[in-house]
mmCIF file of C-alpha atoms in Angstrom:
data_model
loop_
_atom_site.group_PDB
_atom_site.id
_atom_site.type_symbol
_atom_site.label_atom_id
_atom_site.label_comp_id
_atom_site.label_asym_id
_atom_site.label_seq_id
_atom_site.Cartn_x
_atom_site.Cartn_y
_atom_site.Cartn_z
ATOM 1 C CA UNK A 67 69.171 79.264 143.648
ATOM 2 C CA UNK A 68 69.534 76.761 140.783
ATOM 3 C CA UNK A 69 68.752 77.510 137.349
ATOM 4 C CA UNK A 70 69.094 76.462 133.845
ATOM 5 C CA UNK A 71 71.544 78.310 131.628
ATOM 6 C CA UNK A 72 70.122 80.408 128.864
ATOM 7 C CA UNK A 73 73.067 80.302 127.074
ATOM 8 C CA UNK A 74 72.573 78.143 124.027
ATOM 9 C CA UNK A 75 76.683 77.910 124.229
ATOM 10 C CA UNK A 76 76.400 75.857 127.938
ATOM 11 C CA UNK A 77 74.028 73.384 128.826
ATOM 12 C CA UNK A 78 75.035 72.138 132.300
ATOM 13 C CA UNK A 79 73.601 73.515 135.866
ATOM 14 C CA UNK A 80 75.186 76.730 137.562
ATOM 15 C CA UNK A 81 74.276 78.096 141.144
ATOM 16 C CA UNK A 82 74.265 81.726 139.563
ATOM 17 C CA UNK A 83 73.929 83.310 143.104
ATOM 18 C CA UNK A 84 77.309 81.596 144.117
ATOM 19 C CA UNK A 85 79.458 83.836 146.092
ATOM 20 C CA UNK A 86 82.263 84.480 143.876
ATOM 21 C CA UNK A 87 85.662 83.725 145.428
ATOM 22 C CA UNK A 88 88.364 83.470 142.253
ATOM 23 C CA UNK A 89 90.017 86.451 140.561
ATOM 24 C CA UNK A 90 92.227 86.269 137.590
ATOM 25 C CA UNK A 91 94.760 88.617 136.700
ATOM 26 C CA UNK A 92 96.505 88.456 133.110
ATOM 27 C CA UNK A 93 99.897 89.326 133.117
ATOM 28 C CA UNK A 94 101.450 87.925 129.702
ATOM 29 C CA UNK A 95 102.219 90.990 127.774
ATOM 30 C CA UNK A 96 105.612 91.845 126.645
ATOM 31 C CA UNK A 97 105.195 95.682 127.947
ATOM 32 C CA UNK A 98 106.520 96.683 124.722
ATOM 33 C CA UNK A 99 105.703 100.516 125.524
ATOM 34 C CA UNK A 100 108.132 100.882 128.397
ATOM 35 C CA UNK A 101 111.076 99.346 126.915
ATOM 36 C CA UNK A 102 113.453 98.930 127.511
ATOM 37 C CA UNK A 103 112.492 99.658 131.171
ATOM 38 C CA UNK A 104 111.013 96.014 130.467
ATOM 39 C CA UNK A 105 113.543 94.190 128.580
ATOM 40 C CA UNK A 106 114.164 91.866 131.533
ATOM 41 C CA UNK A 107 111.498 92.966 134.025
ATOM 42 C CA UNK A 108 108.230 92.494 133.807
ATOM 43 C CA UNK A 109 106.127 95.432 132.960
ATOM 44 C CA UNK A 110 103.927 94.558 135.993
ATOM 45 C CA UNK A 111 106.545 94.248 138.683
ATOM 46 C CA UNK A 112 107.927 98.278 137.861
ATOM 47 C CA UNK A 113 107.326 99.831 141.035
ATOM 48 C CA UNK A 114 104.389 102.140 142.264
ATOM 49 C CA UNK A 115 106.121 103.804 144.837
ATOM 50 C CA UNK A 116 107.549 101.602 147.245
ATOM 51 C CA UNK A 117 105.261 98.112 145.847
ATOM 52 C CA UNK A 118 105.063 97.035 142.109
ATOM 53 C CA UNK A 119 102.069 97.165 140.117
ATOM 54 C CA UNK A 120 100.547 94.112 140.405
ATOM 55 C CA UNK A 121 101.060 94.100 144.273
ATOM 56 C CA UNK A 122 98.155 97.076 144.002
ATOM 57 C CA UNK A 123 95.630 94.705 141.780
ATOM 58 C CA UNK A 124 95.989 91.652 143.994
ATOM 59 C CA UNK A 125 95.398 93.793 147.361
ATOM 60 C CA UNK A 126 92.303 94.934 145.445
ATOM 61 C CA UNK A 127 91.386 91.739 145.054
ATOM 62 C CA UNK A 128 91.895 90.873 148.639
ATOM 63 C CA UNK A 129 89.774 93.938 149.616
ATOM 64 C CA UNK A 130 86.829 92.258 147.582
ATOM 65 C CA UNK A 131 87.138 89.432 148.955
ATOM 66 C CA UNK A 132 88.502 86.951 146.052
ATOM 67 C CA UNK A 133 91.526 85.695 147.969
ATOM 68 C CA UNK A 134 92.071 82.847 145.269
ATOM 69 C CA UNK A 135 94.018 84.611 143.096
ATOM 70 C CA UNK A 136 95.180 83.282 139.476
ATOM 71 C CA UNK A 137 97.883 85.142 138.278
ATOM 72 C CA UNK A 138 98.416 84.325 133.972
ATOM 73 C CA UNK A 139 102.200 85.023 133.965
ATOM 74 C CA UNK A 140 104.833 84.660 130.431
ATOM 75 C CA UNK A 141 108.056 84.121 129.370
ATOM 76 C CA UNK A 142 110.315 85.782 131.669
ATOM 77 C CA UNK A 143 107.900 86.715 134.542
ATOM 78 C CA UNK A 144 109.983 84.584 137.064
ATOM 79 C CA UNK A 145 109.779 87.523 139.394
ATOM 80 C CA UNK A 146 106.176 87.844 139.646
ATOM 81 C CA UNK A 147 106.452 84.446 141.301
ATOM 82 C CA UNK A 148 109.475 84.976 143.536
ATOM 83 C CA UNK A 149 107.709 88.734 144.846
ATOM 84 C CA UNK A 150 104.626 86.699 146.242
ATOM 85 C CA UNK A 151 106.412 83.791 147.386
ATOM 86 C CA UNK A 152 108.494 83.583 151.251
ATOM 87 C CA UNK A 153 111.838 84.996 151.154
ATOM 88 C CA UNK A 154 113.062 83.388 154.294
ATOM 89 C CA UNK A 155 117.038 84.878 154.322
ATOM 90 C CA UNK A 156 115.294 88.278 153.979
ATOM 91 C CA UNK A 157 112.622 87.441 156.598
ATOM 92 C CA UNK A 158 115.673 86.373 159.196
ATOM 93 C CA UNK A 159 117.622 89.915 158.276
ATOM 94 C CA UNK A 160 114.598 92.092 158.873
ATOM 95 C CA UNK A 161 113.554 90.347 162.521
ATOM 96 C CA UNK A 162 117.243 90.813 162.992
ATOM 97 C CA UNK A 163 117.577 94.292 162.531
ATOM 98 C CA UNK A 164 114.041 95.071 164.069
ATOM 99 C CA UNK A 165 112.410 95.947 161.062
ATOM 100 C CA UNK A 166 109.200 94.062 162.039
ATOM 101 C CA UNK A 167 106.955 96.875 160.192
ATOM 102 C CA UNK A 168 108.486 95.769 156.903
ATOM 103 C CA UNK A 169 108.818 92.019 158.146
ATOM 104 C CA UNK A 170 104.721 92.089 158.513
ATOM 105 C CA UNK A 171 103.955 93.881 155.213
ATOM 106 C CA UNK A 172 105.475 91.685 153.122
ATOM 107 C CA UNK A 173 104.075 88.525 154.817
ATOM 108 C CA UNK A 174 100.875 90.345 154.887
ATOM 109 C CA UNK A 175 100.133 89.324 151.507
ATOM 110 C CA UNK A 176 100.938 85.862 151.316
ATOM 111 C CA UNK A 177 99.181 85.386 154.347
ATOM 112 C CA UNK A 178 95.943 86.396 152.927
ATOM 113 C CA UNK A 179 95.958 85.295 149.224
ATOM 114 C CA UNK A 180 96.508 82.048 147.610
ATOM 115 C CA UNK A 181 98.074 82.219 144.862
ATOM 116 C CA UNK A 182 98.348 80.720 141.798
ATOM 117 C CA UNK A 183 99.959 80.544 138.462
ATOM 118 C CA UNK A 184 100.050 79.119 134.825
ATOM 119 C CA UNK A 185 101.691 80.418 131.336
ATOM 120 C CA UNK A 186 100.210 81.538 128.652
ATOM 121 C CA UNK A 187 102.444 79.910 126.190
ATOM 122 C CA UNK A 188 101.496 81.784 123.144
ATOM 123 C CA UNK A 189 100.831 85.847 123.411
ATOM 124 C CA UNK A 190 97.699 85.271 120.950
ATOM 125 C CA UNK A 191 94.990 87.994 123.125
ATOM 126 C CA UNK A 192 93.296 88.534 126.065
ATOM 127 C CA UNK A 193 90.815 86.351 125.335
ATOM 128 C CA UNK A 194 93.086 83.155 124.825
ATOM 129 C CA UNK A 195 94.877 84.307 128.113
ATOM 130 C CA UNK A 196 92.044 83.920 130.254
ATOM 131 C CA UNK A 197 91.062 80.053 128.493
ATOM 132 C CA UNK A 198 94.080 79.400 130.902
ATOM 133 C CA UNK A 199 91.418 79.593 133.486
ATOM 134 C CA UNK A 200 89.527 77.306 132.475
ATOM 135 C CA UNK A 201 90.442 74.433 134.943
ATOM 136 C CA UNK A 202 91.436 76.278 137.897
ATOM 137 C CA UNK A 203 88.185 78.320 137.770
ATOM 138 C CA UNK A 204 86.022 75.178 136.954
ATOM 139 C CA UNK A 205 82.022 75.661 137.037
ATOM 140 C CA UNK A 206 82.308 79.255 138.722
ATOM 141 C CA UNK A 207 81.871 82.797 137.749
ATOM 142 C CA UNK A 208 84.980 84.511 138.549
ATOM 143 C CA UNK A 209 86.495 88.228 138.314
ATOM 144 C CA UNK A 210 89.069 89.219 136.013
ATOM 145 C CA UNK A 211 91.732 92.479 136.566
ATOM 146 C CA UNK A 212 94.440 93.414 133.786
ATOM 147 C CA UNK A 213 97.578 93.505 135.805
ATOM 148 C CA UNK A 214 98.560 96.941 134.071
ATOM 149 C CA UNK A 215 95.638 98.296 135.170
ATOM 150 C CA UNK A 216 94.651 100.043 138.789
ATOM 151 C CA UNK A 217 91.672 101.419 140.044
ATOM 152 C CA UNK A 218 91.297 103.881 142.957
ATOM 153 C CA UNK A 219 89.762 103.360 145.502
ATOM 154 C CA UNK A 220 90.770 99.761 145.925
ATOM 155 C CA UNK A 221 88.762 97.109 146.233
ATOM 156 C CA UNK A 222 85.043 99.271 145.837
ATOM 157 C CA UNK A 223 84.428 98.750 142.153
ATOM 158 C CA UNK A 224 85.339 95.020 142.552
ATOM 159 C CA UNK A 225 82.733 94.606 145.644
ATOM 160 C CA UNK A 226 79.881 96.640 143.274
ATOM 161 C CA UNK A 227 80.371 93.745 140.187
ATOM 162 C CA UNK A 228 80.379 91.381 142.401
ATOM 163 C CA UNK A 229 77.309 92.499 143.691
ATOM 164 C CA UNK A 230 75.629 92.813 140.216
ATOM 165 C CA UNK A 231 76.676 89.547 139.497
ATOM 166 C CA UNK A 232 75.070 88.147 142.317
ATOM 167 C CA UNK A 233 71.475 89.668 141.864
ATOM 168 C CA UNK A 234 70.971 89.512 138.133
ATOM 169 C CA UNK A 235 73.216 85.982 137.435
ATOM 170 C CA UNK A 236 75.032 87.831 134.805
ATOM 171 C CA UNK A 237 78.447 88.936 133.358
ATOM 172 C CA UNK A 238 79.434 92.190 134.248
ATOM 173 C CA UNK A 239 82.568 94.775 133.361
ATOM 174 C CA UNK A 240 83.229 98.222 134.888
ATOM 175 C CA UNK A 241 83.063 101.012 132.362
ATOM 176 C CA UNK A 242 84.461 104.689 132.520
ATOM 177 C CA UNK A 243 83.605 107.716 130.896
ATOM 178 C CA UNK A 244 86.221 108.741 128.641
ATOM 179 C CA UNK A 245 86.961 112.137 126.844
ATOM 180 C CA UNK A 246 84.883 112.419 123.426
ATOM 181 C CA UNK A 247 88.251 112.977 121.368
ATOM 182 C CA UNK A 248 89.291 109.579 122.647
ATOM 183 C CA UNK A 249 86.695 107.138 121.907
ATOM 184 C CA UNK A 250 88.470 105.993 118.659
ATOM 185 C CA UNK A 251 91.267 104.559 121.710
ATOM 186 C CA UNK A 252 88.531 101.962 123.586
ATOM 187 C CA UNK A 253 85.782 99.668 123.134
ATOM 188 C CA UNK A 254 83.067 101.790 123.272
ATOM 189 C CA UNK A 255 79.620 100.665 124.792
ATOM 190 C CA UNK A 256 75.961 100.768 123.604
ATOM 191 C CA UNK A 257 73.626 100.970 126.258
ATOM 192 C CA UNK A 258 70.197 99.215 126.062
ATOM 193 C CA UNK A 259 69.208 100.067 128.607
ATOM 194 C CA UNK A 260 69.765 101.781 132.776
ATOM 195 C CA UNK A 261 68.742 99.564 135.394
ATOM 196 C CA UNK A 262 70.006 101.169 138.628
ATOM 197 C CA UNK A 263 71.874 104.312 139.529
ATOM 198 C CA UNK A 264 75.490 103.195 137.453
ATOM 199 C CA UNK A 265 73.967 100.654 136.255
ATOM 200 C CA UNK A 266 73.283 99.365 132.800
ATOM 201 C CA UNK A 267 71.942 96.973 130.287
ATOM 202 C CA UNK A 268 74.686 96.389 127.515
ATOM 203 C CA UNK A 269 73.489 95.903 124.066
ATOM 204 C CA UNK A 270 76.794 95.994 122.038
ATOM 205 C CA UNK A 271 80.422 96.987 122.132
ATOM 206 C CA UNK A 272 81.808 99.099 119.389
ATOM 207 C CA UNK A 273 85.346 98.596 118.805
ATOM 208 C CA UNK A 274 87.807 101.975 118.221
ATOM 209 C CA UNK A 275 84.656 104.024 117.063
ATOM 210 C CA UNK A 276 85.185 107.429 115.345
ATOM 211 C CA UNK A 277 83.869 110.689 117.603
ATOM 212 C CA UNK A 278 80.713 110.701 115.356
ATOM 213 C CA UNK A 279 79.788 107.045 115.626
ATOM 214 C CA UNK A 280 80.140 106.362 118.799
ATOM 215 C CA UNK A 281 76.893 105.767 120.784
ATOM 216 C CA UNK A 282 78.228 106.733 124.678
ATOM 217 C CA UNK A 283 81.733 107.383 125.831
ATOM 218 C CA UNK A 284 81.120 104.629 128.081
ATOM 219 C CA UNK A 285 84.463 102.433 127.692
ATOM 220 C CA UNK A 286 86.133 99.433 129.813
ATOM 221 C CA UNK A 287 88.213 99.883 132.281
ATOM 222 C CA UNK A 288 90.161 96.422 133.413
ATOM 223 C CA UNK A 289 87.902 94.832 135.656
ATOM 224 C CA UNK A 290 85.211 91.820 134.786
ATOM 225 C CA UNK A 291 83.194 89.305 136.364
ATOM 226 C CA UNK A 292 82.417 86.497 133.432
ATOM 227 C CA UNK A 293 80.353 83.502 133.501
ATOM 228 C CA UNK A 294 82.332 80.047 133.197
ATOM 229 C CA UNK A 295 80.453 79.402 129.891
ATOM 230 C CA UNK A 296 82.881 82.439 128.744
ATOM 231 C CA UNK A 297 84.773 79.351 128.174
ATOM 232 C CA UNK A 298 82.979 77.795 125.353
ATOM 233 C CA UNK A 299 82.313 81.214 123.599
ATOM 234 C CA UNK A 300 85.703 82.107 123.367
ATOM 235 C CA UNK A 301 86.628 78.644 121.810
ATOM 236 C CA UNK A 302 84.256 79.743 119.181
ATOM 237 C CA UNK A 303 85.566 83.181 119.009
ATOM 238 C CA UNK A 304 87.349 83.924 115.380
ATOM 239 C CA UNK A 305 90.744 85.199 115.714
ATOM 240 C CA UNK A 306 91.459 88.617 114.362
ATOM 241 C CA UNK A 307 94.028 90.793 114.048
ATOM 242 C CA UNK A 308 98.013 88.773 114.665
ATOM 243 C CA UNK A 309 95.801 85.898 115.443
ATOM 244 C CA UNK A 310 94.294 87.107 118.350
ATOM 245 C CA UNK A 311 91.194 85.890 120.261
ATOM 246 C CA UNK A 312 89.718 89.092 122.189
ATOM 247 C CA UNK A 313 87.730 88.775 125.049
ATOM 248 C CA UNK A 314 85.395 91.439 123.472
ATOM 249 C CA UNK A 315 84.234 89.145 120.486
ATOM 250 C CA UNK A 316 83.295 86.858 123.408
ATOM 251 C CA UNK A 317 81.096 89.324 125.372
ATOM 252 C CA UNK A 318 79.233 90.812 122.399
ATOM 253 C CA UNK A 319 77.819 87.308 122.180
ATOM 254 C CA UNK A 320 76.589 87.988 125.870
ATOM 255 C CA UNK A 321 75.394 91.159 125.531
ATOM 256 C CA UNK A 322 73.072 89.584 122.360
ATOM 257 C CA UNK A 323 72.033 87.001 125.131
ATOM 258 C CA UNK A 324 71.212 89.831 127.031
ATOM 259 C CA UNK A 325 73.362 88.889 129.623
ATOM 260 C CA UNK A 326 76.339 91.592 129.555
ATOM 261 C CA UNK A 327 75.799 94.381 132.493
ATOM 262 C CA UNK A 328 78.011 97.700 132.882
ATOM 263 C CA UNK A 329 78.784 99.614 136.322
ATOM 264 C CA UNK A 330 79.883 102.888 136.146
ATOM 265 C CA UNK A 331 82.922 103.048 139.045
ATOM 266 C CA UNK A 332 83.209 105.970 141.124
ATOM 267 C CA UNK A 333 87.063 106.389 141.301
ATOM 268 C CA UNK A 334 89.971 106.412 139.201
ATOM 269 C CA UNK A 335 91.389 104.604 136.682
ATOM 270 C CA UNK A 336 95.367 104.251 136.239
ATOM 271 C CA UNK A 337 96.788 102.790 132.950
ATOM 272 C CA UNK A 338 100.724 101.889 133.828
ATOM 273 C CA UNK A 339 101.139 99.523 130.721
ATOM 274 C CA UNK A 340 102.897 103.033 129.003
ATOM 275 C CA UNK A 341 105.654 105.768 130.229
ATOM 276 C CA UNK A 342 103.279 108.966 130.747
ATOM 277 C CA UNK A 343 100.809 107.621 132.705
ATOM 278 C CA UNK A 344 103.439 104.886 134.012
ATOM 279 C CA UNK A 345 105.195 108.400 135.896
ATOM 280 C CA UNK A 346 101.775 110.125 136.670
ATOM 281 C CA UNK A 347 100.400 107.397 138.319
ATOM 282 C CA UNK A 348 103.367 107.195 140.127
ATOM 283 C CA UNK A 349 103.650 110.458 140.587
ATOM 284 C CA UNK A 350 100.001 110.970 142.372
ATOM 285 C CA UNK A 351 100.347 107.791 144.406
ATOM 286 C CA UNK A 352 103.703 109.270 145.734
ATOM 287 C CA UNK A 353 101.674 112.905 146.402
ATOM 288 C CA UNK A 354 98.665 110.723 148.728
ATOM 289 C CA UNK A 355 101.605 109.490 150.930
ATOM 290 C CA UNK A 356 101.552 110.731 154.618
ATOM 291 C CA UNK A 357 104.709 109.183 154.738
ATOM 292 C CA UNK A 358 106.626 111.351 151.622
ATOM 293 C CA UNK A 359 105.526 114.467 152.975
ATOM 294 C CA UNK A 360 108.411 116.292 150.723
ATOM 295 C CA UNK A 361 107.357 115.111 147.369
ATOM 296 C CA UNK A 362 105.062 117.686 146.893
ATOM 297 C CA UNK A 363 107.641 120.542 147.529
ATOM 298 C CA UNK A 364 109.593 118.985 145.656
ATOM 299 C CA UNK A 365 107.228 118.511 142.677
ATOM 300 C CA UNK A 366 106.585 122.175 143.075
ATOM 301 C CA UNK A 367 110.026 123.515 142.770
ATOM 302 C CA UNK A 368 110.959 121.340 139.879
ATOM 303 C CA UNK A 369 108.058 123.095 138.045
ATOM 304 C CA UNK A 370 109.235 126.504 139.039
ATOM 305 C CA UNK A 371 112.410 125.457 137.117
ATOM 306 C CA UNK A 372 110.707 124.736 133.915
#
């Protein structure tokens, strides 16, 4: 279906029911919190496990089925590019030594994503990182998923924006309930209205409210599908605060369109951009291996030690 935009900020033709097939995943930052951990790695290759971070948000883009996959790298985030791209000396060793197993997973990946990349030359907010977009997303909606961010189960709360997106034509970002002592952390949301089971109407996005003025403990959590006309509002978007331009300035302006949804995700959210929940989260991935069946034990007699 073809329709006219009712954004006053675009003017051109969209096929809103498009089936979305571009994620973008911004993955600038310094990762000044785990330094110096991140002094010459990038905060999103630390490992998970056995896999770093941002090999868990583009397999959860592959599991929603967005395998064009713009990654927004920085200075000094060579090896974001050199994990996703064919090691061939390492491929020879491992069919050498019969390691196939490992041989597969890590060609796996490449086999089902293409990926891209561009710098953002400037650290200047997540809004200005995703106007890198602009060209290699073109006229289409697209999703967006901070790289220090990952959400469990993968791929679920992806597939339920995109689906959003696809009936109502709108933006969308999935939204968590968060503790009422911690509101004055997020961008908390005011609900206009509910829609469907999860699902809601956005009417405005309160930025670091105190306990007492915030109107939900509804806050975001990573994941987005915008409109390409997101484009045109952030290059109107005021910078703030170091000179940022925040993505958030840019979808109040869609919610007073009224066309800014929320989803409430069933699962879990994992911040690994700082060192507690950097070691829980890999501490609980470690714990749903069938393959580490000792960590637990171990985790447990450590513990009894304290």
């Amino acid at each position: 279906m073809i329709v006219i935009s009712r954004n006053p900020w675009f003017r051109e033709v969209f096929p809103v029911a498009q089936r979305l097939k571009k994620a973008v995943i911004p993955a600038a930052g310094f990762g000044t919190r785990l330094l110096p951990a991140t002094k010459a790695q990038p905060k999103e290759m630390l490992p998970i496990v056995d896999r770093p971070a941002i090999q868990y948000v583009v397999e959860e883009a592959i599991a929603a089925h967005l395998p064009d996959i713009l990654i927004i790298t920085g200075k000094g985030k060579h090896a974001i590019e050199d994990h996703f791209d064919r090691n061939f000396e390492l491929e020879e060793e491992l069919g050498k030594s019969d390691k196939r197993e490992a041989l597969e997973e890590i060609r796996e990946i490449i086999r089902k994503a293409r990926l891209h990349y561009t710098r953002q030359n400037e650290l200047l907010g997540l809004g200005d990182a995703i106007r890198y977009a602009r060209d290699h997303v073109d006229k289409e909606s697209f999703a967006v998923l901070l790289g220090d961010t990952l959400l469990r189960p993968s791929g679920s709360c992806l597939k339920e924006l995109v689906a959003i997106h696809e009936r109502t034509g709108d933006a969308v970002l999935a939204v968590e309930e968060v503790p009422a002592d911690k509101v004055d952390r997020y961008g908390i949301l005011e609900i206009e209205s509910q829609t469907r089971d999860r699902e809601f109407k956005v009417k405005r996005i309160i930025e670091k409210p105190s306990v007492e003025e915030a109107p939900s403990r509804l806050a975001a959590a990573g994941r987005y599908i915008l409109l390409p006309e997101i484009f045109e509002i952030l290059d109107t978007v005021q910078p703030g605060k170091n000179n940022e331009i925040q993505l958030t300035d840019a979808l109040q302006i869609l919610a007073q369109q009224g066309r800014l949804h929320a989803y409430q995700f069933e699962g879990k959210r994992y911040d690994v951009g700082n060192k507690t929940d950097y070691v829980l989260t890999t501490l609980e991935y470690a714990l749903d291996r069938p393959d580490l069946p000792g960590i637990r034990e171990a985790v447990h007699e450590i513990l009894k030690g304290k």
